[in-house]
Each structure stands twice: as structure tokens, then as C-alpha cells.
Short mmCIF file of C-alpha atoms in Angstrom, two decimals:
data_model
loop_
_atom_site.label_atom_id
_atom_site.label_comp_id
_atom_site.label_asym_id
_atom_site.label_seq_id
_atom_site.Cartn_x
_atom_site.Cartn_y
_atom_site.Cartn_z
CA MET A 65 -14.06 1.68 -16.18
CA VAL A 66 -12.90 5.01 -17.32
CA LEU A 67 -10.45 7.41 -14.77
CA PRO A 68 -10.45 10.59 -15.11
CA PHE A 69 -7.00 12.64 -15.21
CA GLU A 70 -7.89 15.68 -15.98
CA ARG A 71 -6.67 18.33 -18.14
CA GLU A 72 -4.95 20.63 -15.84
CA TYR A 73 -2.46 18.20 -14.80
CA ARG A 74 -1.91 16.71 -17.70
CA GLU A 75 -0.91 20.51 -18.64
CA ARG A 76 1.25 20.08 -15.39
CA TYR A 77 2.91 16.67 -16.44
CA GLY A 78 3.62 17.74 -19.50
CA GLN A 79 4.80 20.67 -18.41
CA LEU A 80 7.26 18.72 -15.54
CA LEU A 81 8.42 16.68 -19.11
CA ASP A 82 9.87 19.47 -20.59
CA GLU A 83 11.94 20.16 -17.32
CA VAL A 84 13.24 15.58 -17.78
CA PHE A 85 14.28 16.76 -20.90
CA ALA A 86 16.49 19.80 -20.53
CA SER A 87 17.77 18.63 -17.48
CA ASN A 88 19.76 15.04 -19.94
CA TYR A 89 18.86 12.89 -16.93
CA TRP A 90 16.27 10.33 -17.22
CA SER A 91 16.40 8.31 -14.79
CA ASP A 92 18.02 8.79 -10.83
CA GLY A 93 17.54 12.77 -10.94
CA LYS A 94 16.29 15.87 -9.39
CA MET A 95 12.55 14.98 -10.66
CA THR A 96 13.81 11.95 -8.52
CA ARG A 97 14.31 13.61 -5.69
CA ARG A 98 10.87 16.43 -5.41
CA PHE A 99 8.64 13.16 -5.55
CA GLU A 100 10.15 11.82 -2.43
CA GLU A 101 9.82 14.90 -0.81
CA MET A 102 6.79 15.27 -1.40
CA PHE A 103 6.07 11.94 -0.04
CA GLY A 104 7.76 11.90 2.86
CA GLU A 105 6.42 15.44 3.85
CA SER A 106 2.78 14.18 3.52
CA THR A 107 4.08 11.02 5.42
CA GLY A 108 6.12 12.45 7.95
CA LEU A 109 9.16 9.89 7.21
CA GLU A 110 11.30 10.02 5.39
CA ALA A 111 11.02 7.71 1.17
CA CYS A 112 13.72 5.76 -1.40
CA ALA A 113 11.38 5.54 -4.22
CA VAL A 114 11.99 2.68 -6.42
CA THR A 115 9.70 0.19 -8.95
CA SER A 116 7.45 -0.94 -6.41
CA GLY A 117 5.62 -2.24 -3.71
CA GLY A 118 6.62 -5.32 -4.19
CA ALA A 119 10.94 -4.51 -4.31
CA GLY A 120 10.17 -1.98 -1.38
CA LEU A 121 9.65 -4.82 -0.13
CA LEU A 122 12.26 -7.33 -1.20
CA SER A 123 15.00 -4.08 -0.31
CA ILE A 124 13.61 -3.82 3.68
CA LEU A 125 14.12 -7.76 3.97
CA GLU A 126 17.36 -8.07 2.73
CA TYR A 127 17.91 -5.23 5.05
CA VAL A 128 16.72 -6.66 7.58
CA GLY A 129 18.72 -10.30 7.04
CA VAL A 130 16.17 -12.33 7.41
CA ARG A 131 17.10 -15.68 5.64
CA GLY A 132 17.07 -19.21 6.70
CA GLY A 133 14.83 -17.87 8.67
CA GLU A 134 11.12 -17.62 9.23
CA VAL A 135 8.35 -13.71 8.13
CA ILE A 136 4.91 -14.03 9.69
CA VAL A 137 2.27 -12.73 6.76
CA PRO A 138 -1.65 -12.32 7.12
CA ALA A 139 -3.18 -14.94 4.20
CA ASN A 140 -5.31 -12.59 3.28
CA THR A 141 -3.21 -10.13 0.91
CA PHE A 142 -1.66 -10.32 -2.31
CA TRP A 143 1.29 -12.63 -3.61
CA ALA A 144 3.44 -10.01 -3.74
CA THR A 145 3.69 -10.56 0.16
CA ALA A 146 5.22 -13.41 0.50
CA GLN A 147 6.69 -14.00 -3.04
CA ALA A 148 8.94 -10.59 -1.62
CA ALA A 149 9.78 -13.27 1.86
CA LYS A 150 10.54 -15.56 0.04
CA LYS A 151 13.09 -14.16 -2.08
CA ALA A 152 14.60 -12.31 0.65
CA GLY A 153 15.44 -16.14 1.81
CA ALA A 154 13.11 -16.73 4.11
CA SER A 155 10.88 -19.12 5.11
CA VAL A 156 6.55 -17.42 4.92
CA VAL A 157 3.84 -18.59 8.06
CA TYR A 158 0.84 -17.88 7.10
CA ALA A 159 -1.07 -15.60 10.22
CA ASP A 160 -5.07 -15.08 9.92
CA CYS A 161 -6.73 -12.03 9.36
CA ASN A 162 -9.58 -10.09 12.09
CA ARG A 163 -13.21 -9.96 10.91
CA GLU A 164 -13.82 -6.47 11.50
CA ASP A 165 -10.71 -4.68 9.77
CA LEU A 166 -9.62 -7.57 7.00
CA CYS A 167 -6.08 -7.51 8.41
CA MET A 168 -3.66 -10.09 10.18
CA SER A 169 -4.70 -10.39 14.15
CA TYR A 170 -2.58 -9.83 17.17
CA GLU A 171 -3.77 -13.06 18.47
CA ASP A 172 -3.09 -15.27 15.26
CA MET A 173 0.51 -13.25 14.75
CA ALA A 174 1.87 -13.99 18.27
CA GLY A 175 1.12 -18.21 18.42
CA ARG A 176 2.40 -18.60 16.02
CA VAL A 177 6.34 -16.95 16.76
CA THR A 178 9.13 -18.99 16.94
CA PRO A 179 13.09 -18.74 17.29
CA ARG A 180 13.07 -18.47 13.81
CA THR A 181 11.15 -15.52 13.46
CA LYS A 182 12.92 -12.29 12.38
CA ALA A 183 10.34 -10.31 10.55
CA VAL A 184 6.48 -9.16 10.18
CA ILE A 185 4.41 -7.23 7.35
CA LEU A 186 1.55 -6.45 8.46
CA VAL A 187 -1.01 -5.50 5.47
CA HIS A 188 -3.16 -2.41 5.74
CA ILE A 189 -5.39 -3.67 2.97
CA GLY A 190 -8.46 -1.39 1.88
CA GLY A 191 -7.05 1.86 3.06
CA HIS A 192 -7.42 2.05 6.70
CA ILE A 193 -4.65 1.46 8.66
CA ALA A 194 -4.88 -2.08 10.05
CA PHE A 195 -6.30 -1.77 14.12
CA ASP A 196 -4.58 -4.24 15.71
CA THR A 197 -1.27 -1.36 14.12
CA GLU A 198 0.24 -0.93 17.60
CA ARG A 199 -0.54 -4.04 20.26
CA ILE A 200 1.27 -5.31 16.41
CA ALA A 201 4.02 -3.03 17.22
CA GLY A 202 4.25 -3.52 20.56
CA TYR A 203 5.01 -7.25 20.96
CA CYS A 204 7.11 -7.14 17.25
CA ARG A 205 9.34 -4.03 20.10
CA GLU A 206 9.56 -6.51 23.10
CA HIS A 207 10.71 -9.45 20.85
CA GLY A 208 13.54 -7.54 18.47
CA LEU A 209 11.81 -8.86 15.37
CA ALA A 210 11.72 -5.91 13.03
CA LEU A 211 7.53 -4.87 11.67
CA ILE A 212 7.62 -4.29 8.41
CA GLU A 213 4.53 -2.32 6.47
CA ASP A 214 2.88 -2.85 3.92
CA CYS A 215 0.83 0.25 2.39
CA ALA A 216 0.67 -1.08 -0.95
CA HIS A 217 -3.31 -0.58 -0.26
CA ALA A 218 -2.78 2.69 2.34
CA HIS A 219 -2.53 6.11 0.64
CA GLY A 220 -3.71 8.33 2.45
CA ALA A 221 -4.42 6.28 5.51
CA LYS A 222 -4.02 8.03 9.16
CA TRP A 223 -4.26 7.38 12.17
CA LYS A 224 -4.95 10.08 15.53
CA GLY A 225 -2.68 11.84 12.74
CA ARG A 226 0.33 9.02 12.02
CA SER A 227 0.15 7.52 8.34
CA ALA A 228 0.23 4.19 7.66
CA GLY A 229 4.73 3.61 7.39
CA SER A 230 5.36 5.46 10.86
CA TYR A 231 4.97 1.72 13.50
CA GLY A 232 7.29 -0.40 12.28
CA LEU A 233 10.95 0.08 10.93
CA ALA A 234 10.07 0.45 7.28
CA GLY A 235 6.79 0.80 5.17
CA SER A 236 6.71 0.22 1.42
CA TYR A 237 4.11 1.35 -0.72
CA SER A 238 2.64 1.17 -4.48
CA PHE A 239 1.71 2.71 -7.14
CA TYR A 240 0.37 0.36 -9.24
CA ALA A 241 -2.43 1.55 -11.74
CA THR A 242 -5.16 0.19 -9.71
CA LYS A 243 -4.06 2.90 -6.41
CA THR A 244 -6.03 5.54 -5.12
CA MET A 245 -2.18 7.12 -6.14
CA PRO A 246 -1.49 5.20 -9.43
CA LEU A 247 1.48 6.12 -11.76
CA GLY A 248 1.09 2.79 -13.59
CA GLU A 249 3.99 1.04 -11.53
CA GLY A 250 6.80 1.79 -9.16
CA GLY A 251 6.90 1.89 -5.02
CA MET A 252 8.12 4.35 -2.73
CA VAL A 253 9.75 2.73 0.68
CA VAL A 254 9.57 5.21 3.90
CA SER A 255 11.12 5.85 7.33
CA ARG A 256 11.88 6.69 10.55
CA ASP A 257 15.08 5.25 10.18
CA LYS A 258 17.10 7.33 8.35
CA GLY A 259 19.81 5.11 8.13
CA LEU A 260 17.54 3.10 6.03
CA ILE A 261 16.18 5.69 4.03
CA GLU A 262 19.99 6.28 2.65
CA TRP A 263 21.00 2.82 2.46
CA MET A 264 18.21 2.43 -0.23
CA LYS A 265 19.01 4.65 -2.13
CA LYS A 266 22.28 2.56 -2.99
CA PHE A 267 20.87 0.06 -2.39
CA ARG A 268 18.13 0.42 -5.48
CA ASN A 269 21.06 1.41 -7.83
CA TYR A 270 22.99 -1.46 -8.37
CA GLY A 271 24.79 -0.98 -3.86
CA LYS A 272 26.01 2.11 -6.34
CA GLU A 273 27.70 5.40 -4.08
CA VAL A 274 26.87 8.01 -6.97
CA LEU A 275 28.11 12.06 -6.56
CA ASP A 276 27.24 14.66 -8.79
CA GLY A 277 25.84 12.23 -11.18
CA ASN A 278 29.41 10.39 -10.84
CA VAL A 279 30.08 6.77 -9.80
CA VAL A 280 32.85 6.97 -6.81
CA ALA A 281 32.81 3.77 -4.91
CA TYR A 282 29.99 0.13 -4.84
CA PRO A 283 30.36 0.46 -0.89
CA MET A 284 27.70 -2.01 -0.29
CA LYS A 285 28.64 -4.89 -2.73
CA GLU A 286 25.25 -6.41 -3.10
CA GLY A 287 21.99 -4.59 -4.42
CA PHE A 288 20.39 -4.00 -7.72
CA ASN A 289 18.41 -1.15 -10.76
CA TYR A 290 14.85 -0.82 -8.28
CA ARG A 291 15.22 2.71 -9.62
CA ILE A 292 12.19 4.84 -11.23
CA SER A 293 13.11 6.26 -14.21
CA GLU A 294 12.34 10.19 -14.48
CA PHE A 295 9.03 10.16 -16.17
CA THR A 296 7.24 9.09 -13.61
CA ALA A 297 8.65 10.58 -11.06
CA ALA A 298 7.74 13.53 -12.86
CA LEU A 299 3.80 11.49 -12.81
CA GLY A 300 4.63 10.84 -9.01
CA ILE A 301 4.40 14.57 -8.50
CA VAL A 302 1.99 15.45 -10.71
CA GLN A 303 -0.12 12.83 -8.93
CA MET A 304 0.98 13.86 -5.19
CA GLU A 305 -0.89 17.43 -6.75
CA ARG A 306 -4.34 15.29 -7.49
CA LEU A 307 -3.72 12.87 -4.30
CA PRO A 308 -6.52 15.20 -1.87
CA LYS A 309 -8.25 16.26 -4.69
CA ILE A 310 -8.38 12.27 -4.67
CA LEU A 311 -9.02 11.31 -1.32
CA GLU A 312 -11.68 14.37 -0.32
CA TRP A 313 -13.29 12.54 -3.85
CA LYS A 314 -13.05 9.22 -1.68
CA ARG A 315 -14.46 10.38 1.92
CA GLU A 316 -17.83 12.79 0.58
CA LEU A 317 -18.61 8.68 -1.47
CA ALA A 318 -18.40 6.71 1.90
CA GLY A 319 -19.96 9.46 3.76
CA LYS A 320 -22.81 8.24 2.11
CA TYR A 321 -22.46 5.20 2.27
CA ASP A 322 -22.11 5.07 5.93
CA GLN A 323 -25.60 6.10 5.70
CA ILE A 324 -26.62 3.11 3.02
CA PHE A 325 -23.88 -0.01 5.06
CA ASP A 326 -24.79 -0.93 8.49
CA ARG A 327 -22.18 -4.34 8.47
CA ARG A 328 -19.17 -3.09 6.68
CA VAL A 329 -16.15 -2.24 8.09
CA LYS A 330 -16.09 0.32 10.62
CA PHE A 331 -12.79 2.56 12.13
CA PRO A 332 -11.76 3.73 16.22
CA GLU A 333 -11.65 6.54 16.60
CA GLY A 334 -8.65 8.63 14.44
CA MET A 335 -8.39 7.09 12.13
CA GLU A 336 -9.41 8.71 8.25
CA SER A 337 -9.32 5.92 5.28
CA GLY A 338 -7.51 6.74 2.14
CA TYR A 339 -10.49 4.42 1.18
CA TYR A 340 -8.56 1.97 -1.64
CA LYS A 341 -12.11 0.05 -1.01
CA TYR A 342 -14.69 0.61 0.52
CA ILE A 343 -15.80 -3.32 2.28
CA VAL A 344 -18.94 -4.31 3.24
CA PHE A 345 -20.58 -7.41 4.66
CA ASP A 346 -22.67 -10.05 3.66
CA GLN A 347 -24.16 -8.04 0.89
CA ASN A 348 -25.92 -8.57 -2.65
CA LEU A 349 -24.52 -5.55 -4.53
CA LYS A 350 -25.90 -4.99 -8.54
CA GLU A 351 -22.69 -2.99 -8.93
CA GLU A 352 -19.22 -3.66 -7.34
CA THR A 353 -15.27 -3.75 -7.86
CA GLY A 354 -15.12 -7.36 -6.46
CA ARG A 355 -12.86 -8.66 -3.58
CA VAL A 356 -9.65 -6.82 -2.47
CA PHE A 357 -8.76 -11.18 -2.15
CA ASN A 358 -10.47 -14.29 -2.83
CA HIS A 359 -9.73 -16.91 -1.08
CA THR A 360 -8.15 -18.56 -4.46
CA ASP A 361 -5.44 -14.82 -3.80
CA PHE A 362 -3.87 -16.51 -0.22
CA GLY A 363 -0.43 -17.59 -0.29
CA ASN A 364 -1.36 -20.88 1.09
CA GLU A 365 -4.33 -21.62 -1.23
CA ILE A 366 -1.62 -20.80 -4.81
CA GLU A 367 1.38 -22.82 -2.87
CA GLY A 368 -0.55 -25.51 -2.42
CA LYS A 369 -1.38 -25.97 1.64
CA ALA A 370 -3.51 -26.80 4.06
CA TRP A 371 -2.85 -23.82 7.07
CA ASP A 372 -5.79 -23.57 9.77
CA LEU A 373 -6.68 -19.49 9.26
CA PRO A 374 -10.46 -19.21 9.84
CA GLY A 375 -11.06 -15.10 10.04
CA SER A 376 -9.86 -15.61 6.29
CA TYR A 377 -11.70 -17.56 4.73
CA TRP A 378 -14.87 -15.95 6.44
CA VAL A 379 -13.98 -12.56 4.81
CA ALA A 380 -12.28 -13.60 1.57
CA GLU A 381 -16.49 -15.94 0.79
CA HIS A 382 -18.44 -12.58 2.94
CA HIS A 383 -17.61 -9.49 2.20
CA ARG A 384 -17.81 -6.98 -1.05
CA CYS A 385 -16.43 -3.67 -2.47
CA ALA A 386 -19.61 -0.36 -3.06
CA PRO A 387 -17.77 0.79 -6.20
CA ILE A 388 -15.48 3.74 -5.33
CA TYR A 389 -13.37 4.35 -7.30
CA TYR A 390 -12.28 8.17 -8.44
CA GLY A 391 -14.68 9.00 -11.23
CA TRP A 392 -18.13 6.32 -10.83
CA GLU A 393 -20.37 7.90 -12.48
CA LYS A 394 -22.91 7.35 -10.02
CA ALA A 395 -20.73 9.19 -6.87
CA GLY A 396 -22.99 12.59 -7.41
CA LEU A 397 -26.54 10.64 -6.43
CA CYS A 398 -27.39 11.22 -2.98
CA ALA A 399 -27.54 8.57 -0.52
CA GLU A 400 -30.88 7.12 -1.50
CA GLU A 401 -30.66 7.14 -4.76
CA LEU A 402 -27.32 5.44 -4.04
CA ARG A 403 -29.32 2.62 -2.29
CA ASP A 404 -32.25 2.65 -4.23
CA TYR A 405 -29.10 1.87 -7.91
CA LEU A 406 -26.89 -1.15 -5.82
CA LEU A 407 -29.79 -2.30 -3.46
CA GLY A 408 -32.91 -2.05 -5.45
#
């Protein structure tokens, strides 16, 4: 797999690197601020850049204060989600997922809440917003639980104009090398709460308060190094500029796939996916990008613990992903030709 990075954007990145070198700031400088502003504008939220999506989740959980309590996470997600809760000092409770969207089930989540529950982490799987998001957000508000959104797959996803990360207290995006908007590494915490984002910007920098490049205080007496470099931020700016083109490309290919596959994830009205994955059910594909997650990826499996999660295990067995990564060489085929190529 060779992912394209067009010459015009390579040249643009070079221009921004020249600015970084001229600034004498290689970390925590103006390029990071520009990247945060661009990402915030695209999501309609306040934004704080961090070293990874997992670091973002961990930081939000530290802000909430989950130590000694329970955090509910879906079983059908990457291990980082559960690990963030563990490292924040919480016990992990695994919830089942819906077959329709691969995301957390409202009914199963609500049935696992106890007096010790302090937070729920909702994961938007595959590029779309979880179908039960509004119900889960309402439940969390009613019961005083912090809702945190894992937006690692959700670049460009919207539902009725709202971005992933806007439904709960905060969300965390990932810019890992395989994502729709890759930087190699990196993450972004988003929230409507300016106070949380101001706290995040201190927490990611050992709890320091910095004014005009000088440390003036350590008001938090906590935190760690979750900063990104100015070089990563510069690439983030370039990728933000490329993102509309990438999303347009993916959505055009998805439109062809919709003519081929009936048994697929079908979105509710008003939802736009960023198509990190194109998910189909019970199909044998000649070429695919694998499953979103296998059952061996589930946190309970990694821990060697049996949980009642029928939806999650069904999904792991029955779904596949048709190629939709940006630059796939067969994307220019028409729907009929794609059908012949993928299904024979």
C-alpha cells in the first residue's frame, strides 16, 4: 500500500517547516496554535493538541477524576480505550455493541451502570457517529456521568451538522499513521468547555503555566508531557488543508459501494461518515482491508475474562471492510466493475 501525498502538499509542508526553523520554537509554539485553531473551526469546538488519541482519553479521564470508580467502555474497540481508563485508576466495565453500527448499545450500557460508575467512553467506530449517541448522551446527563467520546475513527463525521466530540464532556481524535487524517502520531482533544481545554493545555505540559514562552508557575502540581512538536503541528495544518479532498474521494467511492452492497452499515438521516472504513456484513471479498476489530482485540479477551457480549462477538465474525483508503488504485472503476472485481 502506497499512500499518496501530493507534491503541492509536500511543498506546502516545506514552507511551514521553514517557518518553524525561523521561529526557533520546535515545541509548544505558534504552529501548534494554528493547528488547534484550524481543527477547532472544522469541528465547531475548542481544541488542544496532544501526543496521541490515547493520551487525550487519559487526560480527559484525569480531569473527570475516575480513580477508584468504574468506566464503561465498549468491548468492540481498540485496547487503548480500556487502557486509558485503567491508567487513570478506574476499573473497566465492558459494554456490548449494536450489530447495525458496531458501536456501543444504549440498552447494554445502561444495564451496566452502578453507583461506582463515573464515566462512559463512547467510541465512534469506522468513521461514522454511533447511532445511540444522543440517547447515551441524554442518559449520562440525567445520571451525572461524564460522557467521553473516542473519535479516533471519526475525522469528518457529522450528524445533523454536529461533529463527533460535541455530544459529551469532550472527545479525543487520533492522527495515527492509518487514520483518515494521518500525521504518523498525534491526537486532539476537543470540547465545548473552554475551561477543560485551558486545563488540558497545562496538563499536557507538566501542569506548567507559560506566559510569552516563560514558565511563570506550576498551578496544577500534576500533568505530564503530552505535547506535540511544531513539526507535527505543521504536518497537521497541511493535512487539514487536504482533508476535504480526502473526504470527497472516500465519499465518492462509498457511493459506488452503496450500489453494490445491501448488507452494510446504513446511516440514519442527516449522518455523514468520514469513511475510515466501509463496513459490510456476510460478504466474501477478493480484496479487503480486514476487520475493524477481531474478537482477539477485545479488552476482555486480552485480560482473559469472559463477558456476555453477544453483539460484539457477532460483529467480529460477520463484518468485513471493502478497500476505501485514500489512493486505492481501483477506486476509479465504475460500480459494476467494482462489483466484478470484489465479488467475482
